[in-house]
Amino acid sequence: QVQLQESGPGLVKPSQTLSLTCSVSDDSIVIGSFAWSWIRQPAGKGLEWIGRIFTSGYTTYSPSLKNRVTISLDTSKRQFSLKLSSVTAADTAVYFCARTYIFDYRPAYFDSWGQGTLVAVSS
Amino acid sequence: DIQMTQSPSTLAASVGDRVTITCRASQDLNNWLAWYQQKPGKAPKVLIYQASILGSGVPSRFTGSGSETEFTLTISSLQPDDFATYYCQQYGSYSTFGGGTKVEIK
């Protein structure tokens, strides 16, 4: 059973860049059957997909966030990372990393998740 | 972007009740839809994918159905462990979640 663990600062100042890393417990990070995603959830609200990266390094981002998001992959460390620039209070949320199962050649559902990490944007 | 509209937003039910949650998509999803259960302070857990395929280890009282733009999650006999918030997710184009349905104790 793969485990994912988010890490990074819990507080970021407005206009700065939010940076998080997700550590993956096994070698599924190099298997082409999976992609690797970031999802966030403001307190008391629903889930928002941020973007994903494939083992090839190809990325896809949410249209609403694509101008501010960068996701990268380091298979040697079994990690993938999120950078979100120019943050505001609206970016305050619990951030989850998740493994995306590729079904019928399509990135599909999230079959494993990290526990989530709260990031607050405040001066 | 594909928009997902989930209803109801809140549902009060009793143990043993049959519960139905609906998710409507703004475009034909070709069954590219999953359902999740989330409990407070925890990450979501996948219940159903490809509209009707039961996830690994998920009890058979959970059923997914539907096609094109309308999908349903049914819990045949609500159990105490099922009080939670449920989300649909489309993966036909990028990924989008529904707004969630909180299942509360009546």
Short mmCIF file of C-alpha atoms in Angstrom, two decimals:
data_model
loop_
_atom_site.label_atom_id
_atom_site.label_comp_id
_atom_site.label_asym_id
_atom_site.label_seq_id
_atom_site.Cartn_x
_atom_site.Cartn_y
_atom_site.Cartn_z
CA GLN A 1 0.00 0.00 0.00
CA VAL A 2 1.68 3.18 -1.20
CA GLN A 3 1.90 6.09 1.23
CA LEU A 4 2.11 9.77 0.32
CA GLN A 5 3.25 12.54 2.65
CA GLU A 6 3.08 16.29 2.04
CA SER A 7 5.68 18.63 3.52
CA GLY A 8 6.36 22.35 3.41
CA PRO A 9 5.72 25.66 5.18
CA GLY A 10 2.39 26.08 6.88
CA LEU A 11 2.43 29.85 6.48
CA VAL A 12 3.16 31.89 3.37
CA LYS A 13 3.04 35.66 2.98
CA PRO A 14 0.77 37.25 0.37
CA SER A 15 2.37 37.69 -3.07
CA GLN A 16 5.00 35.04 -2.29
CA THR A 17 5.30 31.50 -3.68
CA LEU A 18 3.79 28.48 -1.94
CA SER A 19 6.05 25.43 -2.20
CA LEU A 20 5.10 21.88 -1.17
CA THR A 21 6.68 18.49 -1.68
CA CYS A 22 5.03 15.07 -1.71
CA SER A 23 7.11 12.02 -0.78
CA VAL A 24 6.02 8.67 -2.21
CA SER A 25 6.82 5.47 -0.32
CA ASP A 26 7.36 3.09 -3.24
CA ASP A 27 8.55 2.88 -6.84
CA SER A 28 5.10 3.45 -8.32
CA ILE A 29 6.34 6.98 -8.99
CA VAL A 30 8.31 5.59 -11.96
CA ILE A 31 5.49 3.37 -13.26
CA GLY A 32 3.67 4.71 -16.25
CA SER A 33 0.33 3.48 -14.91
CA PHE A 34 0.15 6.50 -12.64
CA ALA A 35 0.26 10.28 -12.69
CA TRP A 36 0.78 12.52 -9.66
CA SER A 37 -1.63 15.27 -8.67
CA TRP A 38 -2.18 18.14 -6.29
CA ILE A 39 -5.65 18.93 -4.94
CA ARG A 40 -6.69 21.55 -2.41
CA GLN A 41 -9.62 22.15 -0.07
CA PRO A 42 -10.37 25.45 1.68
CA ALA A 43 -11.76 25.03 5.18
CA GLY A 44 -15.37 23.84 5.07
CA LYS A 45 -15.43 23.81 1.27
CA GLY A 46 -15.10 21.40 -1.61
CA LEU A 47 -12.17 19.91 -3.47
CA GLU A 48 -10.28 21.69 -6.26
CA TRP A 49 -7.89 19.88 -8.57
CA ILE A 50 -4.73 21.92 -9.17
CA GLY A 51 -2.76 19.87 -11.67
CA ARG A 52 -0.78 16.71 -12.36
CA ILE A 53 2.49 15.40 -13.71
CA PHE A 54 3.11 12.19 -15.58
CA THR A 55 6.22 10.03 -15.19
CA SER A 56 7.39 11.48 -18.50
CA GLY A 57 7.43 14.93 -16.90
CA TYR A 58 4.46 16.15 -18.93
CA THR A 59 2.18 18.39 -16.90
CA THR A 60 -1.46 19.43 -17.04
CA TYR A 61 -2.87 22.24 -14.95
CA SER A 62 -6.31 23.51 -13.99
CA PRO A 63 -7.24 26.29 -16.42
CA SER A 64 -8.11 28.57 -13.50
CA LEU A 65 -4.64 28.21 -11.92
CA LYS A 66 -2.32 27.42 -14.83
CA ASN A 67 -0.72 30.87 -14.91
CA ARG A 68 0.54 30.45 -11.33
CA VAL A 69 1.24 26.70 -10.98
CA THR A 70 4.31 24.58 -11.58
CA ILE A 71 4.49 20.87 -10.75
CA SER A 72 7.77 19.00 -10.98
CA LEU A 73 8.96 15.43 -10.44
CA ASP A 74 12.14 13.98 -8.94
CA THR A 75 11.97 10.21 -9.34
CA SER A 76 15.40 9.69 -7.74
CA LYS A 77 13.99 11.08 -4.50
CA ARG A 78 10.50 9.61 -5.05
CA GLN A 79 9.07 13.10 -4.76
CA PHE A 80 6.94 15.53 -6.71
CA SER A 81 6.46 19.18 -5.91
CA LEU A 82 4.03 22.06 -6.22
CA LYS A 83 4.82 25.74 -6.63
CA LEU A 84 2.00 28.28 -6.60
CA SER A 85 3.06 31.86 -7.17
CA SER A 86 1.56 35.22 -6.21
CA VAL A 87 -0.56 33.74 -3.45
CA THR A 88 -3.43 35.55 -1.75
CA ALA A 89 -5.71 34.70 1.17
CA ALA A 90 -7.92 32.80 -1.30
CA ASP A 91 -5.14 30.21 -1.61
CA THR A 92 -5.42 29.28 2.07
CA ALA A 93 -6.42 25.61 2.10
CA VAL A 94 -5.48 22.07 2.97
CA TYR A 95 -3.29 20.82 0.14
CA PHE A 96 -3.38 17.13 -0.75
CA CYS A 97 -1.05 15.18 -2.98
CA ALA A 98 -2.58 12.15 -4.67
CA ARG A 99 -1.72 9.31 -7.00
CA THR A 100 -3.76 9.32 -10.17
CA TYR A 101 -4.63 5.96 -11.69
CA ILE A 102 -4.43 5.90 -15.47
CA PHE A 103 -7.44 3.99 -16.76
CA ASP A 104 -7.79 3.14 -20.43
CA TYR A 105 -4.91 5.51 -21.27
CA ARG A 106 -6.65 8.40 -19.45
CA PRO A 107 -5.63 9.96 -16.11
CA ALA A 108 -8.63 9.02 -14.06
CA TYR A 109 -9.34 8.72 -10.37
CA PHE A 110 -7.20 9.35 -7.30
CA ASP A 111 -6.49 6.01 -5.68
CA SER A 112 -4.10 7.08 -2.92
CA TRP A 113 -3.87 10.36 -1.04
CA GLY A 114 -1.59 12.07 1.42
CA GLN A 115 -3.08 13.16 4.73
CA GLY A 116 -3.09 16.81 3.62
CA THR A 117 -1.23 19.84 4.91
CA LEU A 118 -2.74 23.18 5.87
CA VAL A 119 -1.20 26.21 4.22
CA ALA A 120 -2.30 29.63 5.39
CA VAL A 121 -1.58 32.79 3.45
CA SER A 122 -1.19 35.70 5.82
CA SER A 123 1.17 38.55 6.58
CA ASP B 1 -14.40 23.51 -18.48
CA ILE B 2 -16.78 20.76 -17.40
CA GLN B 3 -18.98 21.85 -14.49
CA MET B 4 -20.28 19.31 -11.98
CA THR B 5 -23.49 19.97 -10.05
CA GLN B 6 -24.11 17.68 -7.10
CA SER B 7 -27.39 17.35 -5.18
CA PRO B 8 -28.52 17.54 -2.51
CA SER B 9 -25.83 19.51 -0.68
CA THR B 10 -27.02 18.04 2.64
CA LEU B 11 -29.03 14.93 3.36
CA ALA B 12 -30.37 13.73 6.73
CA ALA B 13 -30.92 9.99 6.99
CA SER B 14 -31.14 7.13 9.46
CA VAL B 15 -29.22 3.89 9.73
CA GLY B 16 -30.77 1.41 7.33
CA ASP B 17 -32.08 4.05 4.92
CA ARG B 18 -31.48 3.90 1.18
CA VAL B 19 -29.61 7.04 0.15
CA THR B 20 -29.22 8.49 -3.34
CA ILE B 21 -26.88 11.30 -4.40
CA THR B 22 -26.92 12.79 -7.89
CA CYS B 23 -24.22 14.43 -9.96
CA ARG B 24 -24.90 16.24 -13.22
CA ALA B 25 -22.21 17.21 -15.71
CA SER B 26 -22.29 20.09 -18.17
CA GLN B 27 -21.04 17.76 -20.93
CA ASP B 28 -21.23 14.08 -21.81
CA LEU B 29 -18.63 12.32 -19.63
CA ASN B 30 -18.64 8.94 -21.37
CA ASN B 31 -18.66 7.41 -17.86
CA TRP B 32 -15.42 9.18 -16.87
CA LEU B 33 -16.69 9.70 -13.32
CA ALA B 34 -15.66 8.69 -9.81
CA TRP B 35 -17.22 8.98 -6.35
CA TYR B 36 -15.38 9.63 -3.09
CA GLN B 37 -16.18 9.54 0.61
CA GLN B 38 -14.50 12.05 2.93
CA LYS B 39 -14.63 12.13 6.72
CA PRO B 40 -13.65 15.22 8.77
CA GLY B 41 -9.91 15.80 8.88
CA LYS B 42 -9.19 12.96 6.45
CA ALA B 43 -8.36 12.61 2.80
CA PRO B 44 -11.08 11.39 0.44
CA LYS B 45 -11.34 7.70 -0.39
CA VAL B 46 -12.43 6.45 -3.78
CA LEU B 47 -15.65 4.40 -3.75
CA ILE B 48 -16.57 4.08 -7.42
CA TYR B 49 -14.75 4.78 -10.69
CA GLN B 50 -15.77 4.67 -14.33
CA ALA B 51 -19.28 5.50 -13.06
CA SER B 52 -20.07 2.00 -11.78
CA ILE B 53 -16.92 0.03 -10.90
CA LEU B 54 -16.56 -0.59 -7.18
CA GLY B 55 -13.22 0.41 -5.70
CA SER B 56 -11.00 -2.08 -3.94
CA GLY B 57 -12.33 -3.03 -0.52
CA VAL B 58 -15.46 -0.90 -0.85
CA PRO B 59 -18.61 -2.51 0.58
CA SER B 60 -21.18 -3.72 -1.91
CA ARG B 61 -23.89 -1.49 -0.43
CA PHE B 62 -22.34 1.32 -2.52
CA THR B 63 -23.51 1.38 -6.13
CA GLY B 64 -22.76 3.81 -8.93
CA SER B 65 -24.92 4.22 -12.00
CA GLY B 66 -25.75 6.63 -14.78
CA SER B 67 -24.35 7.76 -18.10
CA GLU B 68 -23.72 10.77 -20.31
CA THR B 69 -24.43 13.73 -18.02
CA GLU B 70 -26.34 12.26 -15.06
CA PHE B 71 -24.88 9.94 -12.46
CA THR B 72 -26.02 8.51 -9.15
CA LEU B 73 -24.37 7.11 -6.05
CA THR B 74 -26.65 4.86 -4.02
CA ILE B 75 -26.06 3.47 -0.55
CA SER B 76 -28.50 0.59 -0.22
CA SER B 77 -28.63 0.45 3.58
CA LEU B 78 -26.89 3.29 5.40
CA GLN B 79 -24.45 2.19 8.09
CA PRO B 80 -23.03 4.26 10.99
CA ASP B 81 -19.66 4.43 9.24
CA ASP B 82 -21.29 6.02 6.16
CA PHE B 83 -22.05 9.40 7.73
CA ALA B 84 -19.61 11.55 5.77
CA THR B 85 -19.34 13.91 2.81
CA TYR B 86 -19.46 12.48 -0.69
CA TYR B 87 -17.97 14.01 -3.85
CA CYS B 88 -18.22 13.16 -7.51
CA GLN B 89 -15.23 13.81 -9.79
CA GLN B 90 -15.15 13.96 -13.57
CA TYR B 91 -12.00 13.03 -15.47
CA GLY B 92 -13.31 13.44 -18.99
CA SER B 93 -11.47 16.73 -19.40
CA TYR B 94 -8.88 17.72 -16.83
CA SER B 95 -10.56 17.03 -13.49
CA THR B 96 -13.40 18.69 -11.61
CA PHE B 97 -15.22 17.82 -8.41
CA GLY B 98 -18.85 18.31 -7.50
CA GLY B 99 -19.67 20.56 -4.57
CA GLY B 100 -20.20 17.66 -2.16
CA THR B 101 -23.11 16.06 -0.30
CA LYS B 102 -22.97 15.84 3.47
CA VAL B 103 -24.87 12.84 4.82
CA GLU B 104 -25.99 13.60 8.37
CA ILE B 105 -27.77 11.65 11.05
CA LYS B 106 -31.52 12.30 11.10
#
